Protein backbone atom coordinates (compact mmCIF):
# COMPACT_ATOMS: atom_id res chain seq x y z
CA UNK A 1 6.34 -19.29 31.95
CA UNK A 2 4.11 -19.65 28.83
CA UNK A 3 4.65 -18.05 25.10
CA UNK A 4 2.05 -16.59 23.24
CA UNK A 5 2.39 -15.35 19.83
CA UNK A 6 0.52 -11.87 19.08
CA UNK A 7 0.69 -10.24 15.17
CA UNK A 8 2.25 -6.74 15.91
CA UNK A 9 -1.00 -5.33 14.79
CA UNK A 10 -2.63 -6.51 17.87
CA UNK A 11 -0.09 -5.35 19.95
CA UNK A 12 -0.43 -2.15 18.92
CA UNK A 13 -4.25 -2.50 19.22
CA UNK A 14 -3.54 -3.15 23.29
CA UNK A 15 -1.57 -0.24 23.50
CA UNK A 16 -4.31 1.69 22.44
CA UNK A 17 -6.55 -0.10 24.28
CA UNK A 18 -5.20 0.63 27.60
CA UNK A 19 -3.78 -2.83 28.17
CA UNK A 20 -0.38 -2.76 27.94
CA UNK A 21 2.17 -0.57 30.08
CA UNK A 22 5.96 0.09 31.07
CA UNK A 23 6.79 -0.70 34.14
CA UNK A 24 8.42 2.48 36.42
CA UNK A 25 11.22 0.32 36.21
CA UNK A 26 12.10 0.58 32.89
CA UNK A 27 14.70 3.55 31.42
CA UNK A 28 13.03 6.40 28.90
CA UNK A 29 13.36 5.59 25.24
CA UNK A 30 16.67 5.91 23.94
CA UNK A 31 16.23 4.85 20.50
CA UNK A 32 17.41 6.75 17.12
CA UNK A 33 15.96 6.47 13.63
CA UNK A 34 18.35 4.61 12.42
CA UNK A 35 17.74 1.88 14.82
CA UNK A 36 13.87 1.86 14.33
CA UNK A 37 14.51 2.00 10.34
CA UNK A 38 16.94 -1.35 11.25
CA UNK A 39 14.38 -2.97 13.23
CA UNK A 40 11.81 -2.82 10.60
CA UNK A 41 14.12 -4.21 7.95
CA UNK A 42 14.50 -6.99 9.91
CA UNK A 43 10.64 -7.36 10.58
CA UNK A 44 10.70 -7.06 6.52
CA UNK A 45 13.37 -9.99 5.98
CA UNK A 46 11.53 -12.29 8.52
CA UNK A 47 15.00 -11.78 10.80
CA UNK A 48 14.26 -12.79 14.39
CA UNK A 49 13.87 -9.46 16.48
CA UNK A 50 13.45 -11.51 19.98
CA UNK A 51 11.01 -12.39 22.23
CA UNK A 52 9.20 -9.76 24.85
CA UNK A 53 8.50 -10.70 28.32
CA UNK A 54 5.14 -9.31 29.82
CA UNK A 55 4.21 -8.59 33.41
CA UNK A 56 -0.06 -10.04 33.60
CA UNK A 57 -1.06 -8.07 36.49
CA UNK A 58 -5.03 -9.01 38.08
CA UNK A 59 -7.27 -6.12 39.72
CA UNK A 60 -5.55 -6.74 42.86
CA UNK A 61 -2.23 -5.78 42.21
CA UNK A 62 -2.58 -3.19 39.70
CA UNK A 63 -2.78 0.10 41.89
CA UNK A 64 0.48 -1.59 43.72
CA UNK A 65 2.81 -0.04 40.50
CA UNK A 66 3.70 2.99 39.11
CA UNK A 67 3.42 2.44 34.95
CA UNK A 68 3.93 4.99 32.33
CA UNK A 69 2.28 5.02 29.27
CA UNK A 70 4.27 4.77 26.06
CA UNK A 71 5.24 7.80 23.89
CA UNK A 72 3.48 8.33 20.55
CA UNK A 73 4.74 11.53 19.29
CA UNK A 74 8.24 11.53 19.83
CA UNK A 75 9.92 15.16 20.39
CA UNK A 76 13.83 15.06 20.82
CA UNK A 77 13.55 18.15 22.89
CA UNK A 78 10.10 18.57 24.30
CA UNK A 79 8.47 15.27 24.32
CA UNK A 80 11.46 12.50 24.81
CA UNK A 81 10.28 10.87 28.54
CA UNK A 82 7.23 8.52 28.70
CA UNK A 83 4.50 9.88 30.96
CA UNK A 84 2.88 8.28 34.50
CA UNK A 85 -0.37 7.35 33.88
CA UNK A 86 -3.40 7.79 35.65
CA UNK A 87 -5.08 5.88 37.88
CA UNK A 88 -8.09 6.26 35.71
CA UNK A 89 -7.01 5.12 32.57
CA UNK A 90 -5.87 2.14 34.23
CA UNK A 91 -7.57 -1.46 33.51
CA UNK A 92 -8.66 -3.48 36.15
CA UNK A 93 -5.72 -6.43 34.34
CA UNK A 94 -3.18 -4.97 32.26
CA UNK A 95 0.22 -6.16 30.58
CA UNK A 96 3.62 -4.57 31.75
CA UNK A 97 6.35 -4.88 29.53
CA UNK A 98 9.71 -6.36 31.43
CA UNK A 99 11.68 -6.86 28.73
CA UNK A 100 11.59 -5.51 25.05
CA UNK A 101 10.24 -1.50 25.79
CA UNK A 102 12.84 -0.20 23.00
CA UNK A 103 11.71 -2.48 20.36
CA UNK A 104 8.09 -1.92 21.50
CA UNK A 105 8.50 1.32 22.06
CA UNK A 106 9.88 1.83 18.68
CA UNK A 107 7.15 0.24 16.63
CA UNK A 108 3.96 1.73 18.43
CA UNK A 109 5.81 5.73 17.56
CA UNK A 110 6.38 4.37 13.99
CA UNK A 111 3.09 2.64 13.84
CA UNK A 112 0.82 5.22 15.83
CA UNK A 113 3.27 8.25 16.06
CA UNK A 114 5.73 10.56 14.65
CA UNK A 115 9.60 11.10 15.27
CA UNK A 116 11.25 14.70 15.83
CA UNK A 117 14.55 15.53 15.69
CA UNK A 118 16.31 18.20 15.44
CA UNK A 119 17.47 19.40 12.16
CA UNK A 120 21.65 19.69 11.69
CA UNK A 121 22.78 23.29 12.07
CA UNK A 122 19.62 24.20 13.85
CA UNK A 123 19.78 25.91 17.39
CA UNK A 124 17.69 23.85 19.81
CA UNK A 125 15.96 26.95 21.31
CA UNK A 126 14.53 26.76 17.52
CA UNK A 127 11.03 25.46 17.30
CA UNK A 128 11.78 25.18 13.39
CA UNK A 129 14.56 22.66 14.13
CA UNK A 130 11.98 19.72 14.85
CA UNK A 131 9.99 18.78 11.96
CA UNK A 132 7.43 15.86 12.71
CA UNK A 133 8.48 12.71 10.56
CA UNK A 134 7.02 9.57 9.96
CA UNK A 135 8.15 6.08 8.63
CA UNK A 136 7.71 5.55 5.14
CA UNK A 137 8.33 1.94 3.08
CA UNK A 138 10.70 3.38 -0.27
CA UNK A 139 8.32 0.96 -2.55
CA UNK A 140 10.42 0.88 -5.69
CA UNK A 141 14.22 0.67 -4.13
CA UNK A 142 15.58 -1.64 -1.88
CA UNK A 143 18.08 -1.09 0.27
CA UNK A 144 22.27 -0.85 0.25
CA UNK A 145 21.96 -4.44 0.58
CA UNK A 146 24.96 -4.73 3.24
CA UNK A 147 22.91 -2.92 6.13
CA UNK A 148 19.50 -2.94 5.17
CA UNK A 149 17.57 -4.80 2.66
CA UNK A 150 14.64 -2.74 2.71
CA UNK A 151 14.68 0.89 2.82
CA UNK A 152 12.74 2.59 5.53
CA UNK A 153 13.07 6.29 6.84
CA UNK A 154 11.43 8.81 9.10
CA UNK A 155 10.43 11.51 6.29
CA UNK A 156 8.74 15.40 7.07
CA UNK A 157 5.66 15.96 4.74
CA UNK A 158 7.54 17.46 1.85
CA UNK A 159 10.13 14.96 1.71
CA UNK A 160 7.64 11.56 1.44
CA UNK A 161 5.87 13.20 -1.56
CA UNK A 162 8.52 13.24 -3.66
CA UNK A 163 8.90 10.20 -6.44
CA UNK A 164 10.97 9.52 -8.96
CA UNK A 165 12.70 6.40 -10.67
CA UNK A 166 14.13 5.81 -7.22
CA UNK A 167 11.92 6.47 -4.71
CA UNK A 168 7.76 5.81 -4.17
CA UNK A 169 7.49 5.84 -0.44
CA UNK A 170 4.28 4.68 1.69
CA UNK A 171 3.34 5.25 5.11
CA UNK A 172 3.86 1.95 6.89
CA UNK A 173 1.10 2.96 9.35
CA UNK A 174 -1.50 2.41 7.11
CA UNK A 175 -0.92 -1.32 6.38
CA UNK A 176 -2.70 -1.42 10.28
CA UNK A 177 -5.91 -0.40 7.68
CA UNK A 178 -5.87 -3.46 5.89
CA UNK A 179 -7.72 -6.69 6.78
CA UNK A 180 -6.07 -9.84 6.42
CA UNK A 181 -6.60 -10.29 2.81
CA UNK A 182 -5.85 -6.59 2.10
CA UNK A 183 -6.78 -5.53 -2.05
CA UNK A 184 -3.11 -5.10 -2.99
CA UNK A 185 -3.99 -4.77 -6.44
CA UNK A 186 -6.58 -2.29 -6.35
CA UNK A 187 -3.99 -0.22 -4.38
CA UNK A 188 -1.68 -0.29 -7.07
CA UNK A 189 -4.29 0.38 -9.61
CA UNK A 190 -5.56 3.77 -7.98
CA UNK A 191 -2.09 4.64 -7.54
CA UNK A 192 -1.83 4.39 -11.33
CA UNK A 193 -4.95 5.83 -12.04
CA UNK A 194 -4.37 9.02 -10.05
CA UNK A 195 -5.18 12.49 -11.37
CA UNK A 196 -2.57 13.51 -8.66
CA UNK A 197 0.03 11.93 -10.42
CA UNK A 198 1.90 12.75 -13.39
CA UNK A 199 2.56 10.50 -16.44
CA UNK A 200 6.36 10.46 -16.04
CA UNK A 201 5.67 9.22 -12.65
CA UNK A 202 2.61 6.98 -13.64
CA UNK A 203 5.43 4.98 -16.22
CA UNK A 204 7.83 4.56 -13.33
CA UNK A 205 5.37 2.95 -11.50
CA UNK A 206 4.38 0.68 -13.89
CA UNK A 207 8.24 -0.25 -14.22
CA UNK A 208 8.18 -1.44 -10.67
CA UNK A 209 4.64 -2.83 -10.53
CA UNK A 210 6.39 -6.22 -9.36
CA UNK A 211 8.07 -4.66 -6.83
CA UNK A 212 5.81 -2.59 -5.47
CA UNK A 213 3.28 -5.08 -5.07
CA UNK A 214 5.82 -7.50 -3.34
CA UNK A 215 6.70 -5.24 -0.60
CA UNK A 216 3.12 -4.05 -0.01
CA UNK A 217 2.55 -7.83 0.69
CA UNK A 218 5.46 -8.58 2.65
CA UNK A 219 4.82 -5.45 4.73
CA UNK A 220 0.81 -6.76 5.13
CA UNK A 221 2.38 -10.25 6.26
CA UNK A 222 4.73 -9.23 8.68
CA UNK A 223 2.96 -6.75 10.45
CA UNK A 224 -0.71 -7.57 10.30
């Protein structure tokens, strides 16, 4: 057995890329919000989140397994089981994943996806009930400190566009934009400079420009 060590960006890269799979074997995602929003506060902190043991499978073997392909919108009700996939889309070598298809799992929906759950109080026969949401960095507070240090949630449309002097949130997916030196400070700068923006919430971003600009950073570093 040999390690390799792969950036989560290029994981997530040979997930879309056809190369990487879930074994038959494996159960159907069971993971909750909470437990992604955990994971990635550990990513954040630097926290070990374990290893992942992968299946390399040549030409030969490949039509020998059932695989299913991992879920990137994630419906509670109508879209919670991962797929078979085709013979088609299949490589001639791909990558199963033996062990670590919850943590994987997890990040490609945060990274690539979105997360529905019902609503509380909503009927499930109600299409209403299951907002999409999507994980968003809060840029300007951290955490409760006992549980997480970093606060990260799965937030609708409405909810992520909402700022004030305790919450700027930013869609974690789009640190897989950046290079590897990304232009943190020009980021901060057009969010300062936006005509989108009002002054009120212009001068609480300049109150946490430190802040801001260190968890952009960490983020970059961690994931890409």
């Amino acid at each position: 057995m040999s390690y390799k060590v792969y950036s989560i960006k290029e994981v997530i890269e040979k997930i879309n890329k056809n190369e990487i799979y879930l074994p038959a074997i494996q159960r159907k995602f069971v993971w909750k919000p909470a437990q992604i929003e955990k994971l990635f506060d550990s990513i954040m902190r630097g926290y070990p989140i374990g290893t992942f043991l992968f299946w390399f499978l040549k030409e030969e073997n490949v039509n020998k397994y059932t695989f299913y392909k991992f879920i990137q919108k994630y419906h509670q009700r109508d879209n919670n089981k991962n797929e078979i996939s085709p013979r088609p889309e299949l490589k001639n070598n791909i990558i199963g994943v033996l062990d670590g298809q919850q943590r994987l799992s997890s990040m490609y929906i945060a990274l690539q996806g979105t997360y529905a759950y019902k609503k509380p109080y909503y009927s499930w026969n109600n299409d209403n009930a299951f907002p999409e949401r999507e994980l968003y960095l809060n840029l300007i507070n951290n955490g409760d400190k006992e549980n997480n240090l970093y606060e990260f949630k799965f937030l609708t449309n409405e909810e992520h566009s909402v700022v004030d002097d305790k919450q700027l949130w930013f869609n974690v997916k789009d640190v897989l934009t950046w290079g590897e030196d990304p232009e943190i400070d020009d980021y901060y700068d057009a969010l300062v400079d936006s005509e989108y923006i009002d002054e009120i919430t212009k001068n609480i971003i300049k109150l946490n420009k430190k802040e801001i600009k260190s968890s952009l950073r960490i983020l970059h570093k961690r994931i890409v």
